[in-house]
Short mmCIF file of C-alpha atoms in Angstrom, two decimals:
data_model
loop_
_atom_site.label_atom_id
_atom_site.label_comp_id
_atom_site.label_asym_id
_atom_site.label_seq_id
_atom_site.Cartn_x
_atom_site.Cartn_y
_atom_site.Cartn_z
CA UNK X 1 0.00 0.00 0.00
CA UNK X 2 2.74 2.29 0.84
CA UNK X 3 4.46 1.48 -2.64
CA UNK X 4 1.27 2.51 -4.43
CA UNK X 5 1.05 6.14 -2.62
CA UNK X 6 4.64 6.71 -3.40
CA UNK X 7 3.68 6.18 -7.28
CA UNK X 8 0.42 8.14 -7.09
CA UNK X 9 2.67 11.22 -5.05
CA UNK X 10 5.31 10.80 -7.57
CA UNK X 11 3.16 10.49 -10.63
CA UNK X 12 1.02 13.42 -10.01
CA UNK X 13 4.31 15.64 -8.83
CA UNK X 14 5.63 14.83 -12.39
CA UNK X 15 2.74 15.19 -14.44
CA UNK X 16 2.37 18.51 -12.78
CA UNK X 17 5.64 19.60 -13.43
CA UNK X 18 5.27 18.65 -17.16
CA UNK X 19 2.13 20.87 -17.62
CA UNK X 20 3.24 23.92 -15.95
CA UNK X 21 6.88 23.36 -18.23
CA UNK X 22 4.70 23.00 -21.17
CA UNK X 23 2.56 26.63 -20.13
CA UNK X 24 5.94 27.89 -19.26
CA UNK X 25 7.21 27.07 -23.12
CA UNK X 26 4.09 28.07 -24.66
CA UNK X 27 4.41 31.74 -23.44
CA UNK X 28 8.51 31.52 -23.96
CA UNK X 29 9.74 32.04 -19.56
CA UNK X 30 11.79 29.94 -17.35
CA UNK X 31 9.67 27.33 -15.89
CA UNK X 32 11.40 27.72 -12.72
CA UNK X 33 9.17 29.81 -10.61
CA UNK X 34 6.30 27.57 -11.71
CA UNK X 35 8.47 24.43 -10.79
CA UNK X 36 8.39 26.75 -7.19
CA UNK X 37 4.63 27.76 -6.88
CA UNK X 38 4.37 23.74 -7.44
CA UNK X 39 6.10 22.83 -4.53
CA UNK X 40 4.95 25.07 -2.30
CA UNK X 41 1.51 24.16 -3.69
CA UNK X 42 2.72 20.05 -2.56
CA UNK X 43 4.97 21.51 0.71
CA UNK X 44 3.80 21.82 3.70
CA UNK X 45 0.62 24.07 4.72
CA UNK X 46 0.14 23.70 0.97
CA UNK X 47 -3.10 22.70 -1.48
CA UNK X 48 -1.95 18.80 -1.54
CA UNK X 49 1.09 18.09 0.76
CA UNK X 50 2.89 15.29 0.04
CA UNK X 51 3.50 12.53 2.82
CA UNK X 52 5.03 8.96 1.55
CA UNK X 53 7.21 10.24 -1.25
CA UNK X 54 9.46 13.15 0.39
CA UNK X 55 12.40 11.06 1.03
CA UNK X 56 12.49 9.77 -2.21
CA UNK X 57 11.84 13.80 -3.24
CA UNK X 58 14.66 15.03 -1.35
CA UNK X 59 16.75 12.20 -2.63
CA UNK X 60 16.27 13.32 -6.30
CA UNK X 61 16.76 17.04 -5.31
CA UNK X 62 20.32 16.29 -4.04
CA UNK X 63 21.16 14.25 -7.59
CA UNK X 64 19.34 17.51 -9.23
CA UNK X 65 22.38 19.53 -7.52
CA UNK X 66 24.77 16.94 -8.93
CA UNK X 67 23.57 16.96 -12.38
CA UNK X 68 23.27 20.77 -12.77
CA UNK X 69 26.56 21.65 -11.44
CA UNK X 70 28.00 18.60 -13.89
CA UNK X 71 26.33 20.04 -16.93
CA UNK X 72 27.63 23.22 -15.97
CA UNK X 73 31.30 21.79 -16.17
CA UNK X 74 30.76 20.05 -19.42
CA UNK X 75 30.05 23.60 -21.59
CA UNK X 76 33.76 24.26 -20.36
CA UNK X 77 37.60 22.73 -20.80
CA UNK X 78 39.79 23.86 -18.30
CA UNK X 79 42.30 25.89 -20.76
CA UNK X 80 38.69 28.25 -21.18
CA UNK X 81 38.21 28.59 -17.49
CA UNK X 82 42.21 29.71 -17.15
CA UNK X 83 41.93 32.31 -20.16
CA UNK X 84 38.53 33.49 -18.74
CA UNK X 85 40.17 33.42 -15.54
CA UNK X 86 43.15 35.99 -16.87
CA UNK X 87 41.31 38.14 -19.00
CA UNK X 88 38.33 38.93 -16.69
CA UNK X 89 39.02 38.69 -13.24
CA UNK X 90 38.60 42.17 -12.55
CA UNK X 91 35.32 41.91 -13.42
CA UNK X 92 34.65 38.99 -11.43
CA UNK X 93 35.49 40.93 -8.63
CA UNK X 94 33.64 43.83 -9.37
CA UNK X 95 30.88 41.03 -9.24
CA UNK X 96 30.95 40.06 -6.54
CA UNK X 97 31.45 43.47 -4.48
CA UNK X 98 28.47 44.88 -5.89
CA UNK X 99 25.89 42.48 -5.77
CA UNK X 100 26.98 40.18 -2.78
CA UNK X 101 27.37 42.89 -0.42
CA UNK X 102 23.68 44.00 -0.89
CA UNK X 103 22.87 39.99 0.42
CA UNK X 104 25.09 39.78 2.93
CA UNK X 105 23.63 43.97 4.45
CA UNK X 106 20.16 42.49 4.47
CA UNK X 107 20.52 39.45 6.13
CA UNK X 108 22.82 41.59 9.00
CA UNK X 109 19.63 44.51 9.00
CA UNK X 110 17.18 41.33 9.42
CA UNK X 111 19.19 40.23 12.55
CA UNK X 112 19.92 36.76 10.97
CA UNK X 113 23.82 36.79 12.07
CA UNK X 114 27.09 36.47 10.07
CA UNK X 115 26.57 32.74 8.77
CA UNK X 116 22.86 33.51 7.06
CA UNK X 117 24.91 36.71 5.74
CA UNK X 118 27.23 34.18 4.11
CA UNK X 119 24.20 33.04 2.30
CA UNK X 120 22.39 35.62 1.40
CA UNK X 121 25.09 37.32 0.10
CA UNK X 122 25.46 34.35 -2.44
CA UNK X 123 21.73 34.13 -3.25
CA UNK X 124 22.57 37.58 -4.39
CA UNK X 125 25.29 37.15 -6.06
CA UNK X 126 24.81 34.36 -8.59
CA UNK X 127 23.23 35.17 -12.00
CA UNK X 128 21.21 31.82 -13.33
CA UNK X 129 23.39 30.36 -16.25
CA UNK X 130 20.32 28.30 -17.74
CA UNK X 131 18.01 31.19 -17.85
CA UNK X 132 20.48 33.37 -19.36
CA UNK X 133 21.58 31.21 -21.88
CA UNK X 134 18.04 30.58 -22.56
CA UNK X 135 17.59 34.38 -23.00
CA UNK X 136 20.28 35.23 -25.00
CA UNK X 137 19.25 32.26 -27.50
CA UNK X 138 16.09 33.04 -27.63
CA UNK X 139 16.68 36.80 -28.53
CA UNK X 140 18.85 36.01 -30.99
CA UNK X 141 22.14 37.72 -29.34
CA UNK X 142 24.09 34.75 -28.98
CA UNK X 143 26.66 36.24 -31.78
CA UNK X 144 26.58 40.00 -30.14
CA UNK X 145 29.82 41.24 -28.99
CA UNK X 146 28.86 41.66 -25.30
CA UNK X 147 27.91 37.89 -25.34
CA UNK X 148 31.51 37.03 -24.45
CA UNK X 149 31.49 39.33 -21.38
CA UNK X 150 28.21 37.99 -20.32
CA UNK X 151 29.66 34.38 -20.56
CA UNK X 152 32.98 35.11 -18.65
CA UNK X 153 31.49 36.93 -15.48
CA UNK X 154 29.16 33.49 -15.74
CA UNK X 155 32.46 31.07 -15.79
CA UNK X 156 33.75 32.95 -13.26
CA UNK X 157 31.04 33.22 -11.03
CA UNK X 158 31.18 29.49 -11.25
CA UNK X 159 34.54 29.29 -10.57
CA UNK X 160 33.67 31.10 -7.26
CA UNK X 161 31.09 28.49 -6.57
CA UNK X 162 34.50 26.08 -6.04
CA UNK X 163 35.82 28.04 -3.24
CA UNK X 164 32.56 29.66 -2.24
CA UNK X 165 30.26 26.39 -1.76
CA UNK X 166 33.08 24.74 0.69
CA UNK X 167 33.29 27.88 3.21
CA UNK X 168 29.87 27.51 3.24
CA UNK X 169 29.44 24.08 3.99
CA UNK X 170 32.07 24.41 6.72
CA UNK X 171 30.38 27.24 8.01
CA UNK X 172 26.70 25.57 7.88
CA UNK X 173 28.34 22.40 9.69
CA UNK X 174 29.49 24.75 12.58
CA UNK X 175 33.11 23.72 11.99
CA UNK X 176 35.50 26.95 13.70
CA UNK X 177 38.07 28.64 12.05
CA UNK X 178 40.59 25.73 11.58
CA UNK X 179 38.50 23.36 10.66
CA UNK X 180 37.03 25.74 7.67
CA UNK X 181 40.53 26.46 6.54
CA UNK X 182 41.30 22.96 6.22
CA UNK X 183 38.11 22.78 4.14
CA UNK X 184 39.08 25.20 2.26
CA UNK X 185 42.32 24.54 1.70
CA UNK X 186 41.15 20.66 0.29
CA UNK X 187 38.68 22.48 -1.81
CA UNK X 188 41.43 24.80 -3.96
CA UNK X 189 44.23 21.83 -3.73
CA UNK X 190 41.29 19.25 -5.21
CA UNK X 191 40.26 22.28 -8.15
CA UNK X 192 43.65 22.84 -8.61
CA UNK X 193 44.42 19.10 -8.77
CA UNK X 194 41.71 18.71 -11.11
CA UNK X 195 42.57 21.65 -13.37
CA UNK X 196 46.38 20.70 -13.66
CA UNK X 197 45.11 17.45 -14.59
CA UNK X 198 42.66 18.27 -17.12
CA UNK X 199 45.26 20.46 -18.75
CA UNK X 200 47.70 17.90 -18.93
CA UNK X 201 45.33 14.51 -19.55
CA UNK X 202 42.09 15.83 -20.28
CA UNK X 203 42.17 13.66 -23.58
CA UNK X 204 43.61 10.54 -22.10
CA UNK X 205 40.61 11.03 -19.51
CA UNK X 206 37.63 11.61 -22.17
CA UNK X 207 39.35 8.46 -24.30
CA UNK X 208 38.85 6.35 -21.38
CA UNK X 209 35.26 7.71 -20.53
CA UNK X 210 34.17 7.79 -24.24
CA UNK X 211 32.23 4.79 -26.03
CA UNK X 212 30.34 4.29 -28.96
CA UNK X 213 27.80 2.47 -26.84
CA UNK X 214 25.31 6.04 -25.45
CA UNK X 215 24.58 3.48 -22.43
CA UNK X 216 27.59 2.70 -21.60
CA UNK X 217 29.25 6.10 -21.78
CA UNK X 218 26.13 7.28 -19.64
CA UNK X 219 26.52 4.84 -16.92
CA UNK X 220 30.30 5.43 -16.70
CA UNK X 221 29.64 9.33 -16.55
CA UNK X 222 26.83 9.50 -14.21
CA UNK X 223 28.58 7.12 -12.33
CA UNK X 224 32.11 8.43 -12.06
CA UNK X 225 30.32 12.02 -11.02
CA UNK X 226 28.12 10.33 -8.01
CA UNK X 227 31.32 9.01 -6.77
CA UNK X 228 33.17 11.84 -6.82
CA UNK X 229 30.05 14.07 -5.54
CA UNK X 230 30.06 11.28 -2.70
CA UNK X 231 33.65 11.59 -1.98
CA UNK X 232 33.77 15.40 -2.40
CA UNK X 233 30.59 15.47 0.56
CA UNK X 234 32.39 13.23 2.69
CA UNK X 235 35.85 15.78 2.83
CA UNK X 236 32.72 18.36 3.91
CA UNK X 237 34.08 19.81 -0.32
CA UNK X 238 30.66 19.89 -1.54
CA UNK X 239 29.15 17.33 -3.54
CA UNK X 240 28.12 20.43 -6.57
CA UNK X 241 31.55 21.08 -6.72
CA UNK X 242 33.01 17.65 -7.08
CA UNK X 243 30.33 17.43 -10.44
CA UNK X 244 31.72 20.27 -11.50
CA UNK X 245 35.19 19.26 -11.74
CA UNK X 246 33.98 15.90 -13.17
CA UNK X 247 32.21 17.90 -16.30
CA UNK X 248 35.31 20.39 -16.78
CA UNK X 249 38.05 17.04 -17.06
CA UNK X 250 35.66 15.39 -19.53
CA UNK X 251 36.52 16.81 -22.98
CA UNK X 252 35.80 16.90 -26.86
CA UNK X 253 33.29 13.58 -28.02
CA UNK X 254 33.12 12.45 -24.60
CA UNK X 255 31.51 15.78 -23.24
CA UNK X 256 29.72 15.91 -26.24
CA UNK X 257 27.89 12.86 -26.12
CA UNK X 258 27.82 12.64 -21.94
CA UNK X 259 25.91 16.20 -22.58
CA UNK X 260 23.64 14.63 -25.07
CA UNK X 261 22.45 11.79 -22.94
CA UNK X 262 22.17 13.21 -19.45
CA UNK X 263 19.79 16.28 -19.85
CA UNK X 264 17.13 14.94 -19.97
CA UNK X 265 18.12 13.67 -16.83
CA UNK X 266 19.23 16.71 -15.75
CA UNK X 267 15.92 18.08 -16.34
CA UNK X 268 14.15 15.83 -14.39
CA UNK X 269 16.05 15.87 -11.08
CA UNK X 270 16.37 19.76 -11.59
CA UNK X 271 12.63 19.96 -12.16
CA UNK X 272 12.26 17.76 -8.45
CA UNK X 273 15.10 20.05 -6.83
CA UNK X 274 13.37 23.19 -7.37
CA UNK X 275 9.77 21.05 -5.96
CA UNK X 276 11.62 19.99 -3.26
CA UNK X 277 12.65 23.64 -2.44
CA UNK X 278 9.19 24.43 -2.41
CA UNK X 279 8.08 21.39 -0.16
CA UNK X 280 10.50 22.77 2.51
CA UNK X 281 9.20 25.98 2.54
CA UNK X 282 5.50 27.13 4.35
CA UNK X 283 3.38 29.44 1.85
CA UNK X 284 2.23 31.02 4.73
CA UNK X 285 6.38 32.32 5.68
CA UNK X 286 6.64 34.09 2.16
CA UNK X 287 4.17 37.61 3.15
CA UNK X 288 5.84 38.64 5.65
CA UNK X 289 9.47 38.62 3.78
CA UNK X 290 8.04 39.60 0.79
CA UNK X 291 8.97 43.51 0.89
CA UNK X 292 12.41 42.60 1.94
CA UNK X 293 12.37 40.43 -1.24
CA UNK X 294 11.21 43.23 -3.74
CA UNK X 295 13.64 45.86 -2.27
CA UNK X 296 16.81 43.46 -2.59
CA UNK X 297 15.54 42.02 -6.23
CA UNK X 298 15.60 45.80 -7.11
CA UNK X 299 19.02 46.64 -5.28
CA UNK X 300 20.47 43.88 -7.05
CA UNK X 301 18.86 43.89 -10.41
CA UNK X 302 20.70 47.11 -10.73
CA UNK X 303 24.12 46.57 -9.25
CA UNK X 304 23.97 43.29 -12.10
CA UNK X 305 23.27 45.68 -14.75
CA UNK X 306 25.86 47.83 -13.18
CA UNK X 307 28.10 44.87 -13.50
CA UNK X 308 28.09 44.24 -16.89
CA UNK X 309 27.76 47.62 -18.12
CA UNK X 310 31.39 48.52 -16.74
CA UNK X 311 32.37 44.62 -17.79
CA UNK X 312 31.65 45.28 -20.82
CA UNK X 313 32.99 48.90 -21.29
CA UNK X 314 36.29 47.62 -20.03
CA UNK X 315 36.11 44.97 -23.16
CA UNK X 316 35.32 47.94 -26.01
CA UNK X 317 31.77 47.48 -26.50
CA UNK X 318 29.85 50.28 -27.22
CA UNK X 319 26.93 51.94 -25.33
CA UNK X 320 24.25 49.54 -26.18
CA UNK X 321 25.99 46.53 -25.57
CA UNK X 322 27.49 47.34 -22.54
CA UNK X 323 23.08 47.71 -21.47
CA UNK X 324 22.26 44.52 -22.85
CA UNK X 325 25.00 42.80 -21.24
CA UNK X 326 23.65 44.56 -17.56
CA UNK X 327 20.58 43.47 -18.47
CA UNK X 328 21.03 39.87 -19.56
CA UNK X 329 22.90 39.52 -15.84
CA UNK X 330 19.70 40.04 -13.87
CA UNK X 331 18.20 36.91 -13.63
CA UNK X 332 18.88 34.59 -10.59
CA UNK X 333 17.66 31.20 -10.39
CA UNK X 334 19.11 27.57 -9.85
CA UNK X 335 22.03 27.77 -8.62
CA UNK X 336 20.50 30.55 -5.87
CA UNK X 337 18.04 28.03 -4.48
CA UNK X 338 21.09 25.72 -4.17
CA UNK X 339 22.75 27.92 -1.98
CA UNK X 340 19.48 28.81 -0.03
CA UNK X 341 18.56 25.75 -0.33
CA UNK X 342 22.11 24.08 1.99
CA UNK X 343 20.87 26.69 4.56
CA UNK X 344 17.47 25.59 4.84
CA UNK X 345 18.48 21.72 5.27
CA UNK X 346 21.04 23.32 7.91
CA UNK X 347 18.26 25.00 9.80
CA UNK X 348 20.07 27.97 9.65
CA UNK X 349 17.21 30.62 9.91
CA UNK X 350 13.72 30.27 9.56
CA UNK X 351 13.22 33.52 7.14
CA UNK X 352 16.05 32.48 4.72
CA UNK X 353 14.25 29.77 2.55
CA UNK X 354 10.89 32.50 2.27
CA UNK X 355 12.85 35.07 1.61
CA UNK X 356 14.99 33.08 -1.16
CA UNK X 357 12.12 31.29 -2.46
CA UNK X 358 10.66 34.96 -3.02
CA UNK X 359 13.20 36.71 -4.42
CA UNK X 360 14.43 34.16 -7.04
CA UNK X 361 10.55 34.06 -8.13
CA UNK X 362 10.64 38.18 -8.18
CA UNK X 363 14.22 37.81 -10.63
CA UNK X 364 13.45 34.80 -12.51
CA UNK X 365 10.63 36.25 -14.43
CA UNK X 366 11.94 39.83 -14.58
CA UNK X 367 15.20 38.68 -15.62
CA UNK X 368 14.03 38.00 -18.74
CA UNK X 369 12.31 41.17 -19.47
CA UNK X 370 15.34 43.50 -18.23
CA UNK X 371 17.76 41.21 -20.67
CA UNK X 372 14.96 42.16 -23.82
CA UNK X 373 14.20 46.11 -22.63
CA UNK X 374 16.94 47.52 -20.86
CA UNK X 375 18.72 49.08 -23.34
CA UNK X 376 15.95 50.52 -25.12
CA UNK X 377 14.50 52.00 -21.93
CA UNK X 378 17.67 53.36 -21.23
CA UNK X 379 17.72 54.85 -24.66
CA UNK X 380 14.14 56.41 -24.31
CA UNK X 381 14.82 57.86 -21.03
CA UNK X 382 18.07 59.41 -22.15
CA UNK X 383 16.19 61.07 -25.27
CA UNK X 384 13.53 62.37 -22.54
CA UNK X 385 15.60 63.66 -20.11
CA UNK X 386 17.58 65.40 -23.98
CA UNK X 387 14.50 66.68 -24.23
CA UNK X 388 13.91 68.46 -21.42
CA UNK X 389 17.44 69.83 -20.72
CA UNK X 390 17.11 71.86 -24.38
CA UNK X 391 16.81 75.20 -23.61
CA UNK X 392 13.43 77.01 -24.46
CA UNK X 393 13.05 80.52 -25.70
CA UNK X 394 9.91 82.79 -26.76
CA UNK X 395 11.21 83.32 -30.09
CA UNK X 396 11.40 79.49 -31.03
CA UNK X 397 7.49 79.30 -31.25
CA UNK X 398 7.13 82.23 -32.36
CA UNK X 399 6.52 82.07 -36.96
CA UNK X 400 8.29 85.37 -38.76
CA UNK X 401 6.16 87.04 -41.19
CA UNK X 402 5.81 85.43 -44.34
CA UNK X 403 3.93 82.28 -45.14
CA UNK X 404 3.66 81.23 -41.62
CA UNK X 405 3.29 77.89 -42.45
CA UNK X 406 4.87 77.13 -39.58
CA UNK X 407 6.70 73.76 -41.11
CA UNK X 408 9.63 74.69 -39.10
CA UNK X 409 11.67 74.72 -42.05
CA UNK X 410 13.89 78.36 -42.58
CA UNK X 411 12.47 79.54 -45.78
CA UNK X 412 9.14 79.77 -43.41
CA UNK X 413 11.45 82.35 -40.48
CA UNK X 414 10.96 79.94 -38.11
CA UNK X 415 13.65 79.70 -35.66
CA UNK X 416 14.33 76.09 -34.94
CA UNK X 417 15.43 75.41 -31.13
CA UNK X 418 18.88 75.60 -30.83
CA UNK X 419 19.38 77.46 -34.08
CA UNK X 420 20.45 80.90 -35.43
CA UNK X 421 17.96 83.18 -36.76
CA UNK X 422 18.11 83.17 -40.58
CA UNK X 423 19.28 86.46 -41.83
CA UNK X 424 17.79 88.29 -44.78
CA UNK X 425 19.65 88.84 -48.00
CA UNK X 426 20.55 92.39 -48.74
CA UNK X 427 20.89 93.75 -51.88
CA UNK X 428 25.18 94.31 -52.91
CA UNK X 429 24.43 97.57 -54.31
CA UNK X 430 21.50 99.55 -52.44
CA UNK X 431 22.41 97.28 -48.83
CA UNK X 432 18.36 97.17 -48.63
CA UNK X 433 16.83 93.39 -47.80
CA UNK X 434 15.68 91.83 -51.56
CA UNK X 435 11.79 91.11 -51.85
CA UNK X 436 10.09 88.15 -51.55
CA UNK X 437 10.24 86.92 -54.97
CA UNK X 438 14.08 88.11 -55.62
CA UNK X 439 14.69 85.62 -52.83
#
C-alpha cells in the first residue's frame, strides 16, 4: 500500500511539473518559478502536501544539484576557465562586491547573524546560467559582442562556486576557524588538482570515458560524477563542486555525447530540486518577507546591470551593448536556491528559505524582461531627459512674417530650437533686404 502512494505522489508531482513546463514554453519564460509555486503548492501548509514520497523527493533534489553543477562543467575545458580566468578577473570581482554585499547587508539589517549573511550574500550574487543562456538564444544575441562578457562573469562566477560552496558548507556544519581552513584549503588543492590534470590529460581522460555504446558512456559518466560528488561530501568539499570538476576534465566527443544523454536527466532531477525547495518551505512564511524580497531584487537587479555595463565597457563594447549585457545579468535562479537551499536543510534561519524562495521568483521572471528592454528603456529615457534639458526661448514658437506655415523649415522664419535666426539677403548695391520673390 505504501508502494502505491509513493507512485500516485510521484506520478502526479511529475505530471504537474510537465504541464506547468509546457505553459511555461508556450508563453517563452523559465519554468522555474512555476516548478516553485508547485512545490509550495505540494509543501507543507500547501493545497496537496505530500506525505510517503518526500524522502524519495529530497533524494532526487540532491542528484538535481549533482547533475546541474555537472552540466555546468561540461560547456567548459579547463584551458577556457584559465583564459577566462586571466582576461576577466577584474570583473569577477567587481561582481561580486556589488551584488553580494547587498545579500550579505540584508541578512545583518534582518538580525539573521554572520553565517545567514554568508548566504544571502550568495543568493545575491549568482546570475542563473540556464536562464540566461536561454535568453540570449532566444533573442537572438548569442553572436553580439557583449555575449563574451556575459559568458565570462558566468564562468567565473562558477569558478567562485569552487571556493565559495566549501566555506559555506564548513560554516553551515558549525566547523570553527581551523577546521574551515582545512576545508578550504582541500577544496582549492582538489580544483587545482583537477585543473592541472585536465590540462595535462584531459584527452587521455575523455578516451577512457568515451564509447560508442550512449549506455555505456552514460553509466560510466553519471557514475564516475556520483562518486566523486560522494567523496567530495564526505571531505565536507561539496558534492556540486566535485560534479563540476567531473564535467570540466571530460573533454571533446566524450563531453559531447555525456551532454547529449544526461539532460534529460538533468531536467528531471532539476525539475524535483526546485519542488523539493518548495516542499521545505510554508506558503504562509513568504508575506511577511516579501517587501524585503522586492527591495533586494531591485538593489540587485541594478548593481547586475551595473556589473556588466562597466564589464563590458572595459572589453570595447559600445553603449548599447554594454546595457544589454547589464541586463542579460539580472536573472537569478538555480544555482541561488542551491545555496538557499544548503541553509534551509542546515536549519540555519527560519526567514532564509521564504525570503529566497521569493526573491528568485521576483528575478526569474523579470530577468528576462530587463535582458529584452533595458537598453531601449535606457535609450528612451536618455532622449527624454535630452529633451527636457534643451533650452526654451519665446522666439522658437514664435513664426516670422511670411507664409507662416509654420513647417519649421527656414524659408518659413521659423527659428528652430537651438538654431540661429536666418538672416535676410541684402541687396550688394543699395544694402536694402531683396523682396520676396528676388529671394
Amino acid at each position: 500500500m505504501h508502494t502505491a502512494t509513493v507512485f500516485i505522489e510521484l506520478g502526479s508531482v511529475i505530471l504537474v511539473l510537465g504541464l506547468l513546463g509546457r505553459i511555461a514554453g508556450r508563453y517563452g519564460f523559465s519554468p522555474i518559478p512555476l516548478y516553485l509555486l508547485g512545490g509550495l503548492a505540494f509543501g507543507t501548509g500547501g493545497l496537496l502536501p505530500l506525505s510517503a514520497s518526500e524522502e524519495f523527493v529530497a533524494t532526487g533534489a540532491e542528484i538535481g544539484v549533482v547533475l546541474l553543477l555537472l552540466m555546468l562543467g561540461l560547456e567548459y575545458t579547463a584551458a577556457d576557465l584559465v583564459t577566462n580566468l586571466k582576461a576577466q578577473y577584474p570583473a569577477g570581482a567587481v561582481d561580486f562586491l556589488l551584488n553580494a554585499t547587498p545579500g550579505a547587508v540584508a541578512a545583518l539589517l534582518l538580525g539573521w547573524g554572520p553565517v545567514a549573511a554568508v548566504v544571502l550574500a550568495g543568493v545575491t550574487w549568482i546570475s542563473s546560467s540556464g536562464v540566461i543562456a536561454k535568453v540570449l538564444g532566444d533573442l537572438g544575441r548569442l553572436g553580439n559582442r557583449e555575449t563574451p562578457v556575459i559568458l565570462s562573469i558566468l564562468v567565473l562566477e562558477d569558478l567562485a562556486m569552487a571556493v565559495y560552496l566549501p566555506i559555506l558548507t564548513a560554516l553551515l556544519a558549525g566547523a570553527g576557524l581551523l577546521a574551515g581552513s582545512v576545508t578550504l584549503a582541500i577544496a582549492l588543492a582538489t580544483a587545482g588538482a583537477v585543473l592541472f590534470i585536465a590540462l595535462r590529460y584531459g584527452r587521455l581522460i575523455s578516451r577512457f570515458v568515451s564509447h560508442d555504446d550512449p549506455e555505456k558512456l552514460l553509466l560510466v559518466v553519471l557514475g564516475l560524477t556520483l562518486l566523486v560528488a560522494g567523496i567530495a561530501q564526505q571531505l565536507q568539499v561539496s558534492a556540486a563542486v566535485g560534479a563540476f570538476l567531473v564535467g570540466i576534465a571530460l573533454s571533446g566527443e566524450a563531453a559531447e555525447g555525456a551532454h547529449t544523454l544526461l539532460s534529460p536527466l538533468r531536467d528531471l532531477f532539476a525539475a524535483v530540486f526546485f519542488v523539493f525547495f518548495g516542499l521545505s518551505t510554508d506558503p504562509t512564511s513568504i508575506p511577511p518577507v516579501l517587501l524585503p524580497a522586492l527591495l533586494l531584487a531591485v538593489v540587485t537587479a541594478l548593481t547586475k546591470i551595473a556589473t556588466g555595463y562597466w564589464a563590458a565597457r572595459r572589453a570595447g563594447i559600445a553603449t548599447r551593448g554594454r546595457w544589454r549585457a547589464g541586463g542579460a545579468l539580472v536573472s537569478r535562479g538555480e544555482f541561488s536556491i542551491v545555496i538557499a537551499g544548503l541553509a534551509v536543510t542546515a536549519g540555519i534561519e527560519p526567514g532564509l528559505g521564504p525570503l529566497a524562495t521569493a526573491y528568485v521568483l521576483i528575478l526569474v521572471v523579470t530577468g528576462p524582461l530587463a535582458a529584452r528592454y533595458t537598453q531601449p528603456a535606457v535609450e528612451r529615457l536618455g532622449t527624454v531627459l535630452a529633451r527636457r534639458r534643451r533650452p526654451w526661448t519665446p522666439e522658437a514658437r514664435i513664426p516670422a512674417q511670411g507664409t507662416g506655415t509654420g513647417t519649421g523649415t527656414e524659408a518659413d522664419g521659423v527659428v528652430v530650437d537651438g538654431a540661429e535666426p536666418v538672416e535676410e539677403p541684402l541687396d550688394k548695391g543699395s544694402g536694402q533686404p531683396l523682396d520676396g520673390l528676388s529671394r
